[in-house]
Amino acid sequence: MSIINDKDVQIVLEKMSGWILQNGSIKKIYTFDSYMDSIKFINCLANEAEKSNHHPDMNVGWCSIEVAYTSHDKGGVTNTCLKMAKKSDIVYLKL
């Protein structure tokens, strides 16, 4: 697993709704109808992260969750980060 350069990350993110590249991480803010819906999302996403052994940073707000992926070991965005971003979108759509 190696770091992907910013240009190639941007090409992938252009095909994904709402994701941005910022400071060596890819980030997205998800919004919810209720606080408990956002907590349900966190729990579902945590299960997916455990399966993949790649865990996002998550900031909890009122009815919103900011999700960020980076490889702390490698120091930037990897293919696993991009795969987990796609899984995050799938989890969100299933709620």
XYZ file of N, CA and C in Angstrom, residues 16-93:
234
model
N -16.694 11.063 -7.135
C -17.351 10.784 -5.861
C -17.952 12.081 -5.315
N -19.167 12.030 -4.917
C -19.871 13.225 -4.469
C -19.459 13.664 -3.065
N -19.008 14.921 -2.956
C -18.806 15.542 -1.657
C -17.448 15.339 -1.015
N -16.583 14.514 -1.578
C -15.280 14.261 -0.987
C -14.275 15.316 -1.433
N -13.423 15.744 -0.501
C -12.365 16.703 -0.821
C -11.027 16.167 -0.303
N -9.970 16.643 -0.914
C -8.618 16.349 -0.450
C -8.135 17.564 0.325
N -7.696 17.329 1.562
C -7.255 18.439 2.402
C -6.187 17.952 3.375
N -5.024 18.557 3.307
C -3.937 18.254 4.252
C -3.610 16.768 4.348
N -3.519 16.094 3.212
C -3.128 14.692 3.207
C -4.209 13.715 3.601
N -5.467 14.183 3.650
C -6.614 13.340 3.983
C -7.723 13.586 2.974
N -8.595 12.602 2.832
C -9.835 12.830 2.088
C -10.955 12.932 3.108
N -11.848 13.915 2.878
C -12.873 14.234 3.880
C -14.233 14.455 3.231
N -15.245 14.149 4.032
C -16.626 14.416 3.628
C -17.470 14.636 4.870
N -18.453 15.512 4.756
C -19.411 15.730 5.843
C -20.745 15.117 5.433
N -21.240 14.225 6.273
C -22.546 13.598 6.081
C -23.542 14.277 7.013
N -24.749 14.518 6.528
C -25.789 15.124 7.363
C -26.938 14.130 7.557
N -27.637 14.309 8.680
C -28.676 13.370 9.093
C -29.898 14.123 9.603
N -31.032 13.435 9.598
C -32.267 14.033 10.091
C -32.298 14.137 11.610
N -31.557 13.255 12.270
C -31.546 13.290 13.728
C -30.159 12.916 14.236
N -29.898 13.295 15.463
C -28.622 12.962 16.093
C -28.442 11.448 16.165
N -29.500 10.723 16.503
C -29.400 9.275 16.632
C -29.127 8.601 15.288
N -29.607 9.184 14.184
C -29.259 8.661 12.860
C -27.757 8.788 12.617
N -27.173 9.888 13.067
C -25.730 10.069 12.890
C -24.948 9.045 13.723
N -25.442 8.737 14.901
C -24.778 7.733 15.747
C -24.906 6.347 15.125
N -26.048 6.056 14.526
C -26.230 4.781 13.832
C -25.212 4.669 12.686
N -25.011 5.750 11.959
C -24.023 5.770 10.881
C -22.625 5.471 11.418
N -22.258 6.116 12.517
C -20.940 5.883 13.122
C -20.760 4.401 13.452
N -21.749 3.799 14.059
C -21.653 2.387 14.440
C -21.523 1.475 13.217
N -22.306 1.745 12.191
C -22.223 0.934 10.967
C -20.876 1.117 10.281
N -20.402 2.352 10.218
C -19.118 2.624 9.585
C -17.968 2.015 10.395
N -18.081 2.044 11.701
C -17.060 1.436 12.554
C -16.936 -0.058 12.275
N -18.060 -0.729 12.045
C -18.021 -2.156 11.708
C -17.289 -2.399 10.393
N -17.557 -1.565 9.394
C -16.858 -1.693 8.110
C -15.370 -1.409 8.265
N -15.033 -0.435 9.081
C -13.630 -0.085 9.306
C -12.884 -1.237 9.965
N -13.528 -1.903 10.890
C -12.913 -3.052 11.554
C -12.649 -4.176 10.557
N -13.597 -4.427 9.669
C -13.431 -5.476 8.661
C -12.227 -5.183 7.760
N -12.036 -3.922 7.433
C -10.963 -3.521 6.521
C -9.673 -3.153 7.250
N -9.736 -3.062 8.553
C -8.605 -2.611 9.366
C -8.061 -1.263 8.885
N -9.002 -0.380 8.566
C -8.642 0.986 8.151
C -9.710 1.914 8.723
N -9.326 2.696 9.716
C -10.295 3.425 10.531
C -10.263 4.924 10.233
N -11.428 5.514 10.051
C -11.480 6.949 9.783
C -11.392 7.769 11.064
N -11.004 9.008 10.903
C -11.209 9.992 11.958
C -12.624 10.509 11.754
N -13.388 10.613 12.833
C -14.766 11.097 12.731
C -14.995 12.195 13.753
N -15.530 13.295 13.279
C -15.906 14.404 14.156
C -17.420 14.471 14.192
N -17.954 14.393 15.391
C -19.401 14.365 15.587
C -19.912 15.770 15.835
N -20.916 16.137 15.066
C -21.617 17.399 15.265
C -23.092 17.107 15.457
N -23.868 18.145 15.574
C -25.305 17.957 15.708
C -25.860 17.607 14.335
N -26.289 16.360 14.184
C -26.851 15.828 12.944
C -25.864 15.846 11.781
N -24.579 15.829 12.082
C -23.575 15.734 11.025
C -22.341 14.999 11.545
N -21.680 14.307 10.626
C -20.438 13.607 10.932
C -19.439 13.941 9.835
N -18.276 14.427 10.233
C -17.189 14.603 9.270
C -16.326 13.347 9.335
N -16.119 12.725 8.180
C -15.316 11.518 8.073
C -14.053 11.865 7.296
N -12.901 11.430 7.804
C -11.626 11.682 7.132
C -10.801 10.402 7.105
N -10.210 10.146 5.959
C -9.325 8.997 5.799
C -7.936 9.453 5.388
N -6.955 8.861 6.014
C -5.553 8.981 5.645
C -4.850 7.749 6.185
N -3.692 7.456 5.672
C -2.884 6.394 6.244
C -1.872 7.047 7.166
N -2.077 6.892 8.450
C -1.155 7.488 9.414
C 0.226 6.855 9.291
N 0.264 5.568 8.956
C 1.544 4.875 8.790
C 2.322 5.398 7.579
N 1.607 5.635 6.487
C 2.252 6.042 5.242
C 2.338 7.560 5.081
N 1.473 8.277 5.780
C 1.513 9.735 5.719
C 0.771 10.354 4.550
N -0.339 9.761 4.152
C -1.143 10.323 3.063
C -2.258 9.381 2.659
N -2.835 9.647 1.490
C -3.984 8.893 0.994
C -3.497 7.675 0.210
N -4.113 6.527 0.495
C -3.797 5.269 -0.188
C -5.063 4.744 -0.882
N -4.889 3.676 -1.643
C -6.053 3.035 -2.267
C -7.053 2.555 -1.225
N -6.562 2.119 -0.086
C -7.461 1.677 0.980
C -8.311 2.838 1.486
N -7.735 4.016 1.566
C -8.509 5.202 1.962
C -9.658 5.438 0.974
N -9.337 5.355 -0.308
C -10.358 5.585 -1.336
C -11.433 4.504 -1.298
N -11.039 3.262 -1.072
C -12.019 2.174 -0.960
C -12.934 2.394 0.235
N -12.361 2.832 1.349
C -13.183 3.072 2.541
C -14.095 4.278 2.357
N -13.660 5.266 1.611
C -14.531 6.408 1.314
C -15.759 5.930 0.547
N -15.540 5.058 -0.420
C -16.666 4.506 -1.178
C -17.576 3.679 -0.276
N -16.992 2.894 0.633
C -17.790 2.129 1.584
C -18.588 3.056 2.496
N -18.003 4.177 2.877
C -18.704 5.153 3.725
C -19.966 5.641 3.028
N -19.857 5.937 1.738
C -21.027 6.380 0.969
C -22.092 5.295 0.922
N -21.671 4.058 0.768
C -22.621 2.939 0.729
C -23.334 2.792 2.068
N -22.581 2.872 3.154
C -23.177 2.795 4.492
C -24.221 3.901 4.658
N -23.878 5.099 4.245
C -24.786 6.240 4.367
C -26.072 5.998 3.578
N -25.929 5.501 2.371
C -27.111 5.286 1.519
C -28.019 4.173 2.050
